[in-house]
XYZ file of C-alpha atoms in Angstrom:
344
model
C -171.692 54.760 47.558
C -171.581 53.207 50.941
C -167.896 53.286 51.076
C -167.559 56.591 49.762
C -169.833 57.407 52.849
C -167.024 56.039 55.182
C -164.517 58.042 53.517
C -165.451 61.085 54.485
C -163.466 62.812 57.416
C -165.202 62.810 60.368
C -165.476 67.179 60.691
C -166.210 67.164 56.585
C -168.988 69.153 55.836
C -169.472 67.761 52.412
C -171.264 63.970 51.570
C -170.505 62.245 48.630
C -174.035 61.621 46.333
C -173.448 60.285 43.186
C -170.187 59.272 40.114
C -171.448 61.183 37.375
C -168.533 59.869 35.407
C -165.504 57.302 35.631
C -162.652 56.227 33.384
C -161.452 52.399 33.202
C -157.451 52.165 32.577
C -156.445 48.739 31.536
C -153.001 47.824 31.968
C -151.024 45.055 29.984
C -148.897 43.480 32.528
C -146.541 39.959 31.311
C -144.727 38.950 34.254
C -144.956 35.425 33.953
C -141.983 33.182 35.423
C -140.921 30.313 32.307
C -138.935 31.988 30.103
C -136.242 29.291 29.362
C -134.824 31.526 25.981
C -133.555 34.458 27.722
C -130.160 35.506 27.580
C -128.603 35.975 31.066
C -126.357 38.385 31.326
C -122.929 37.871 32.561
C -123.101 40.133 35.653
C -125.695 37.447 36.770
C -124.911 33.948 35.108
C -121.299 34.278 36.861
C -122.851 35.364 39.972
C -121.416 32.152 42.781
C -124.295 33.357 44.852
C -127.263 32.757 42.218
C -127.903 29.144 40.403
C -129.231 28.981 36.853
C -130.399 25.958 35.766
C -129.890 24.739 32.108
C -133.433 23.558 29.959
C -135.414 24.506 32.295
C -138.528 24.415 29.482
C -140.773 26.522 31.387
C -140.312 24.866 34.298
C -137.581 27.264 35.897
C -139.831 27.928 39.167
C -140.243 24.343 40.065
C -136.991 23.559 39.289
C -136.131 25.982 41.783
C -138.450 24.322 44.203
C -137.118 21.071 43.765
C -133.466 22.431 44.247
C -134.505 23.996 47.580
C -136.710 21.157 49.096
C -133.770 18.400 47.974
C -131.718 17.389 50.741
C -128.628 15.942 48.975
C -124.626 16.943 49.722
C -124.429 16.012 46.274
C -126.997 17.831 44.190
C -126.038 19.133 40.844
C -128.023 21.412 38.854
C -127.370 19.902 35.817
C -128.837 16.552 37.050
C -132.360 17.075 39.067
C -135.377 16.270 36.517
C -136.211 13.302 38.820
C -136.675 15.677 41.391
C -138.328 18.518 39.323
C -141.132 16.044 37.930
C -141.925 15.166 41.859
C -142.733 18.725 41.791
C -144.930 18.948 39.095
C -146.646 16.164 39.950
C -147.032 16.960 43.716
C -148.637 20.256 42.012
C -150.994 18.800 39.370
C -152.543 16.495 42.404
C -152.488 20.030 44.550
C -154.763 21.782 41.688
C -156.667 18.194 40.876
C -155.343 18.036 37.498
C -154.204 14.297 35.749
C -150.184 13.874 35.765
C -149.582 13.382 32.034
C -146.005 14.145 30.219
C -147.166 16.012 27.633
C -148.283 18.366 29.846
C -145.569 18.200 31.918
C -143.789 19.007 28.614
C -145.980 21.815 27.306
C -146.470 23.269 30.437
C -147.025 27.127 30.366
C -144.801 29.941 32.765
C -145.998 30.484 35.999
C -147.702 34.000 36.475
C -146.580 35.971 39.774
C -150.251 36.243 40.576
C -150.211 32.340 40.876
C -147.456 31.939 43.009
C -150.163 31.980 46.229
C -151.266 28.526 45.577
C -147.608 27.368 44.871
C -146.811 28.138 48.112
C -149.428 26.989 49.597
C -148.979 23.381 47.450
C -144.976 23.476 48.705
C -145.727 24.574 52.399
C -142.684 27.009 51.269
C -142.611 31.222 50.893
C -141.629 32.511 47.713
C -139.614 35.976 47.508
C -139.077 37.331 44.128
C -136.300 39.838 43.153
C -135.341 41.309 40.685
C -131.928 42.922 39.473
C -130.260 46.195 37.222
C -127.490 44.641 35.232
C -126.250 47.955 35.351
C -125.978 49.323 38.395
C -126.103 45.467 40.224
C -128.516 46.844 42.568
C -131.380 43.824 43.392
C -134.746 44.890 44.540
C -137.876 42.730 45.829
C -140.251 43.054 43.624
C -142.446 40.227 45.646
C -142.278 39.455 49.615
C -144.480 36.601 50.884
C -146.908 37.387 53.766
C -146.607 33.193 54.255
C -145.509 31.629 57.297
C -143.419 28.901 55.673
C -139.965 28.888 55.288
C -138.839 31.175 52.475
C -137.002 30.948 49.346
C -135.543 32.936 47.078
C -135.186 33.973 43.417
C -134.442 36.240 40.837
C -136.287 37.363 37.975
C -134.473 38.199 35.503
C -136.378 38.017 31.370
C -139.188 36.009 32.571
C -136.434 33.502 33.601
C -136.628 32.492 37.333
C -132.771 31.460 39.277
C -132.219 30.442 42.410
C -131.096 32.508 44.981
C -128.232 30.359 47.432
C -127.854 33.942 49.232
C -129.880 36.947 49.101
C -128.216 38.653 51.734
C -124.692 38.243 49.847
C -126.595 38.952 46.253
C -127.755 42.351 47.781
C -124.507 42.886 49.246
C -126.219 44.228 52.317
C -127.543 42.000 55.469
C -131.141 42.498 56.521
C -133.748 41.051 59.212
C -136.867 39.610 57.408
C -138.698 40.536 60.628
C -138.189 44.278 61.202
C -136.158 44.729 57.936
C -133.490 46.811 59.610
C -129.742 46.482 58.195
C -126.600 45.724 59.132
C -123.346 45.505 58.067
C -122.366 42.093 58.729
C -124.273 38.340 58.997
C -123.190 38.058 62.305
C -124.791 41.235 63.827
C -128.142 40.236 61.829
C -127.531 36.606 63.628
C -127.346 38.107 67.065
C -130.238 40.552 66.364
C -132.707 38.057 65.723
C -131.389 36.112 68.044
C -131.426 38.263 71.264
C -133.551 41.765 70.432
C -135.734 41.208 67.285
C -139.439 41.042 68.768
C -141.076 43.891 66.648
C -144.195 42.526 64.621
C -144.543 44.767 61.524
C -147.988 46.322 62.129
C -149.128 49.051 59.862
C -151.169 51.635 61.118
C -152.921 54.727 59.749
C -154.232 57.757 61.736
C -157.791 58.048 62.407
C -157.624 61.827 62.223
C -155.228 63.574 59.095
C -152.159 64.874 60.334
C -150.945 66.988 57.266
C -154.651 67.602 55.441
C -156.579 69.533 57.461
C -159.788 70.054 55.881
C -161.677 73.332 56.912
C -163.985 73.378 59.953
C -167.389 72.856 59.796
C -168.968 75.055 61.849
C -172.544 73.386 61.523
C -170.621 70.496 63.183
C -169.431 72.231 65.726
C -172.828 74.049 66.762
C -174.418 71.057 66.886
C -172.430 69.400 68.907
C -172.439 72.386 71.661
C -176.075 72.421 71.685
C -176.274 68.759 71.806
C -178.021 68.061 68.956
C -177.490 64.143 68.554
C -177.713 62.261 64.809
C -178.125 65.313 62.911
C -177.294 65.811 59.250
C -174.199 67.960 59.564
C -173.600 68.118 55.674
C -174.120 70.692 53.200
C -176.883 69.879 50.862
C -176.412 72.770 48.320
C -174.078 74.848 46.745
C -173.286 76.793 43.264
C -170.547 76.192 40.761
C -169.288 78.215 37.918
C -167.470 77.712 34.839
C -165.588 80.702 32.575
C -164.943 80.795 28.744
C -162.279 83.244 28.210
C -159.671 84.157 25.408
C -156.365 85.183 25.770
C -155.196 88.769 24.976
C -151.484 89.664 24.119
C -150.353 92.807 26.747
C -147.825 94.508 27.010
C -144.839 92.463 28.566
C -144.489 92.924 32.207
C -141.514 91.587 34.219
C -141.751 90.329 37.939
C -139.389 88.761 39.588
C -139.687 85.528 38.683
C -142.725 86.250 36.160
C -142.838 87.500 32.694
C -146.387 88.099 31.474
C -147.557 87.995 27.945
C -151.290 87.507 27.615
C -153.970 87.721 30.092
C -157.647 86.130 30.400
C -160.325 88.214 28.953
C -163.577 86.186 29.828
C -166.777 85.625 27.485
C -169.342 83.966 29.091
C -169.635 82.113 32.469
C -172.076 79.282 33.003
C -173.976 79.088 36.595
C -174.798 75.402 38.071
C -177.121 75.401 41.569
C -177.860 71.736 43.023
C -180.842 73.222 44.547
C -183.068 74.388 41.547
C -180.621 72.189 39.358
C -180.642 74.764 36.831
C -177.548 75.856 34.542
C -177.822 79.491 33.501
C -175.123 80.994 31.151
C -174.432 84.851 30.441
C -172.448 86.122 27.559
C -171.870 89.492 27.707
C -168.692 91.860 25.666
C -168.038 93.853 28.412
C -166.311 91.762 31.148
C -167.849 94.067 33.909
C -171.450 93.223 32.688
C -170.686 89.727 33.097
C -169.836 89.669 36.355
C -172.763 91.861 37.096
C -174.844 89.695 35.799
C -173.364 86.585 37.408
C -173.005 88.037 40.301
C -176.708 88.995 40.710
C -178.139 85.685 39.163
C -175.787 83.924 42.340
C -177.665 86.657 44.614
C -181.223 85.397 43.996
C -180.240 82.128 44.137
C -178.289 81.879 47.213
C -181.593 83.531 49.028
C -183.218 80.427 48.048
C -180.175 78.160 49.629
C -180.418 80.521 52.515
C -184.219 79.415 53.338
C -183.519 75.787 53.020
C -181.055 75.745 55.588
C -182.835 78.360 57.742
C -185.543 75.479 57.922
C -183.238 73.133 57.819
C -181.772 74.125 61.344
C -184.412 75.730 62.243
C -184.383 73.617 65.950
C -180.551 74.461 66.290
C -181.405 78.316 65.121
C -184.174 78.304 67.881
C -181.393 77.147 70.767
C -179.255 79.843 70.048
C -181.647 82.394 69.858
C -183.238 81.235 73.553
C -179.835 80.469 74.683
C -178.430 84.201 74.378
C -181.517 85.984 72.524
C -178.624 87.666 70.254
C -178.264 90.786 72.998
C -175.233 92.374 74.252
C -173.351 90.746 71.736
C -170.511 92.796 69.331
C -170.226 91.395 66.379
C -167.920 93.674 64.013
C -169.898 95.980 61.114
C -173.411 94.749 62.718
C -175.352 96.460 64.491
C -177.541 94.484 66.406
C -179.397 96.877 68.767
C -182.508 94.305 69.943
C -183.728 91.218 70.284
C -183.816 88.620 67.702
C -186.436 86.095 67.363
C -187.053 83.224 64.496
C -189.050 85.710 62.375
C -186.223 88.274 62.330
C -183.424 85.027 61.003
């Protein structure tokens, strides 16, 4: 409730007061990284700029780690277990856990969700991508907000691979900073080099730009009369709710409209927060409905009317003493004297 508060806009005239109802959606996500079975396609396994690494059991992220933290002209692929087992058990001692090989043999994938500590265990950022097979087009599907230096890989089944290139993978060269693109790695080179300074910063106005909820004129008038900390919000209001059937009529043709039935309505149930009561009105004849509805909102908007008129009745007081309500033309009243508290 407190945040809901906060979310108001600041001109709303309306206050959140209570969740009468909510739904709970849960969502089945598997996006684990382990998945030393799956089938890589060949648009990807013959890829010179991506590395997949045979047996990986599981351990396909760390052998990626291993691959990008070893600093050998020679490395092979095929041939880095030494260095993948330094991995695991740099990260067992990182989470406190006993090095043992059976679970370094029946360790289970890595979720995405996890990959926060890994990079904090590695001192290294972890970018995750992901690619269509058939159009070849690659997509990040996870950017670290880290500050280490970064590595990539691709997703691909549940199956992570190394990434030697991501700019050459996406065909397309882009600054990690400001993410603008270019057409070449030298132009990216220079740009970070000599003009990149922007700090990606995101920023939300503090007043809507394309919503523009309606005025609230309580808000304004107390804010001319300079009425400080008042309650600016509407307290009460009426709600209504039809039953109707549908009637077939006689086709009519718009332009872009064809009608074939139209809304006869049965009943209409009333709701005031004020009295709290729910009053419903069946009636045959549609006319007598509203007339009933109509009059039943009457009597109790009189009621809504007095709460407010005490509500404000400081603010109502101002205005009257301020311009006592004389001289003014307002259009289809007729004001013709003086109006005091009594009279509102």
């Amino acid at each position: 409730m407190e945040l809901a508060d906060k979310l108001n806009y600041p001109s709303s005239g309306y206050k959140l007061k209570s969740i009468t109802a909510f739904k709970i959606f849960i969502y089945h996500r598997e996006h684990s990284l382990g998945d030393s079975e799956a089938i890589i396609p060949k648009i990807i396994r013959e890829n010179k700029h991506v590395i997949n690494f045979p047996k990986t059991n599981n351990k396909c992220v760390f052998h990626c780690i291993a691959w990008h933290t070893f600093q050998s002209p020679k490395k092979d692929p095929r041939r880095i277990q030494a260095q993948v087992k330094e991995a695991f058990k740099r990260y067992c001692s990182f989470k406190g856990v006993e090095y043992l090989l059976s679970l370094f043999r029946s360790f289970k994938p890595i979720d995405l969700l996890q990959l926060d500590e890994v990079e904090d265990c590695f001192q290294l950022g972890i970018n995750v991508y992901k690619m269509d097979v058939v159009s070849g087009n690659v997509e990040c599907i996870r950017r670290s907000d880290k500050g280490y230096e970064a590595m990539d890989i691709l997703s691909f089944e549940n199956h992570a691979l190394y990434i030697k290139n991501i700019d050459m993978l996406q065909a397309k060269y882009q600054c990690p900073e400001c993410e603008m693109v270019f057409v070449s790695a030298e132009r990216v080179k220079s740009h970070k080099k000599n003009q990149c300074e922007l700090v990606n910063i995101e920023s939300f106005p503090a007043e809507p730009t394309i919503y523009k909820p309606a005025q609230n004129t309580i808000r304004s008038l107390l804010t001319k009369y300079s009425f400080k900390d008042a309650d600016q919000y509407i307290d009460h209001f009426i709600v209504y709710d039809f039953e109707t059937i549908l009637k077939p009529t006689a086709t009519q043709h718009g332009e872009n409209t064809v009608f074939t039935n139209e809304h006869i309505p049965l009943s209409v149930s009333v709701a005031d927060s004020l009295t709290e009561e729910v009053r419903c009105f069946v009636n045959d004849d549609p006319k007598m409905l509203l007339v009933d509805m109509f009059k039943y909102i009457g009597d109790v908007s009189v009621k809504i009317q007095r709460f407010y008129v005490n509500k404000y009745r400081s603010l109502l007081q101002k205005i009257i003493n301020a311009h006592g309500l004389t001289g003014m033309e307002i259009p289809g009243v007729n004001l013709g004297k003086k109006y005091n508290m009594t009279d509102v």
